[in-house]
Amino acid sequence: MPERRHCSVGRREGPSMAQRGYPGIHAGMPTAQYLRSAIVVNGAPQIKIKSEAA
């Protein structure tokens, strides 16, 4: 029974993450924020996330 549950959770999170296109969406990593900021800023001098993340 526990194995079936694990499979269900992994399968449900699999397509969810792929659909969003974020590697650490559920982990809350700064990757999504950095990507979003970079796209919105478009290479502007407002990329503070890079400095903070680094």
PDB file of C-alpha atoms in Angstrom:
ATOM      1  CA  MET A   1       0.000   0.000   0.000  1.00  0.00           C
ATOM      2  CA  PRO A   2       2.741   2.511   0.856  1.00  0.00           C
ATOM      3  CA  GLU A   3       4.484   1.813  -2.453  1.00  0.00           C
ATOM      4  CA  ARG A   4       1.337   2.592  -4.417  1.00  0.00           C
ATOM      5  CA  ARG A   5       0.927   5.877  -2.599  1.00  0.00           C
ATOM      6  CA  HIS A   6       4.519   6.893  -3.343  1.00  0.00           C
ATOM      7  CA  CYS A   7       4.033   6.136  -7.031  1.00  0.00           C
ATOM      8  CA  SER A   8       0.872   8.252  -7.127  1.00  0.00           C
ATOM      9  CA  VAL A   9       2.563  11.248  -5.523  1.00  0.00           C
ATOM     10  CA  GLY A  10       5.606  11.053  -7.809  1.00  0.00           C
ATOM     11  CA  ARG A  11       3.405  10.668 -10.868  1.00  0.00           C
ATOM     12  CA  ARG A  12       1.240  13.621  -9.888  1.00  0.00           C
ATOM     13  CA  GLU A  13       4.225  15.883  -9.192  1.00  0.00           C
ATOM     14  CA  GLY A  14       6.003  14.716 -12.357  1.00  0.00           C
ATOM     15  CA  PRO A  15       3.642  16.272 -14.937  1.00  0.00           C
ATOM     16  CA  SER A  16       2.956  19.233 -12.645  1.00  0.00           C
ATOM     17  CA  MET A  17       6.609  20.315 -12.600  1.00  0.00           C
ATOM     18  CA  ALA A  18       7.033  19.602 -16.313  1.00  0.00           C
ATOM     19  CA  GLN A  19       3.970  21.696 -17.146  1.00  0.00           C
ATOM     20  CA  ARG A  20       5.286  24.664 -15.134  1.00  0.00           C
ATOM     21  CA  GLY A  21       8.778  24.291 -16.561  1.00  0.00           C
ATOM     22  CA  TYR A  22      10.489  24.931 -13.215  1.00  0.00           C
ATOM     23  CA  PRO A  23      13.159  22.590 -11.799  1.00  0.00           C
ATOM     24  CA  GLY A  24      12.578  23.578  -8.161  1.00  0.00           C
ATOM     25  CA  ILE A  25       8.991  24.814  -8.073  1.00  0.00           C
ATOM     26  CA  HIS A  26       7.992  22.739  -5.052  1.00  0.00           C
ATOM     27  CA  ALA A  27      11.398  23.292  -3.436  1.00  0.00           C
ATOM     28  CA  GLY A  28      10.989  27.073  -3.603  1.00  0.00           C
ATOM     29  CA  MET A  29      14.490  27.562  -5.040  1.00  0.00           C
ATOM     30  CA  PRO A  30      15.730  30.957  -6.313  1.00  0.00           C
ATOM     31  CA  THR A  31      15.992  29.447  -9.799  1.00  0.00           C
ATOM     32  CA  ALA A  32      12.410  30.270 -10.734  1.00  0.00           C
ATOM     33  CA  GLN A  33      12.677  33.783  -9.302  1.00  0.00           C
ATOM     34  CA  TYR A  34      15.996  34.450 -11.031  1.00  0.00           C
ATOM     35  CA  LEU A  35      14.667  33.173 -14.363  1.00  0.00           C
ATOM     36  CA  ARG A  36      11.502  35.229 -14.015  1.00  0.00           C
ATOM     37  CA  SER A  37      13.406  38.359 -13.041  1.00  0.00           C
ATOM     38  CA  ALA A  38      15.918  37.887 -15.861  1.00  0.00           C
ATOM     39  CA  ILE A  39      13.104  37.532 -18.391  1.00  0.00           C
ATOM     40  CA  VAL A  40      11.185  40.527 -17.026  1.00  0.00           C
ATOM     41  CA  VAL A  41      14.273  42.692 -16.650  1.00  0.00           C
ATOM     42  CA  ASN A  42      15.569  41.565 -20.051  1.00  0.00           C
ATOM     43  CA  GLY A  43      19.224  42.061 -19.071  1.00  0.00           C
ATOM     44  CA  ALA A  44      18.650  45.340 -17.231  1.00  0.00           C
ATOM     45  CA  PRO A  45      20.755  46.558 -14.267  1.00  0.00           C
ATOM     46  CA  GLN A  46      17.948  45.439 -11.970  1.00  0.00           C
ATOM     47  CA  ILE A  47      19.234  41.871 -11.645  1.00  0.00           C
ATOM     48  CA  LYS A  48      19.817  42.002  -7.887  1.00  0.00           C
ATOM     49  CA  ILE A  49      18.884  38.335  -7.468  1.00  0.00           C
ATOM     50  CA  LYS A  50      22.089  37.270  -9.236  1.00  0.00           C
ATOM     51  CA  SER A  51      24.253  39.152  -6.742  1.00  0.00           C
ATOM     52  CA  GLU A  52      22.267  37.914  -3.743  1.00  0.00           C
ATOM     53  CA  ALA A  53      22.093  34.332  -5.012  1.00  0.00           C
ATOM     54  CA  ALA A  54      25.808  34.290  -5.787  1.00  0.00           C
TER      55      ALA A  54
END
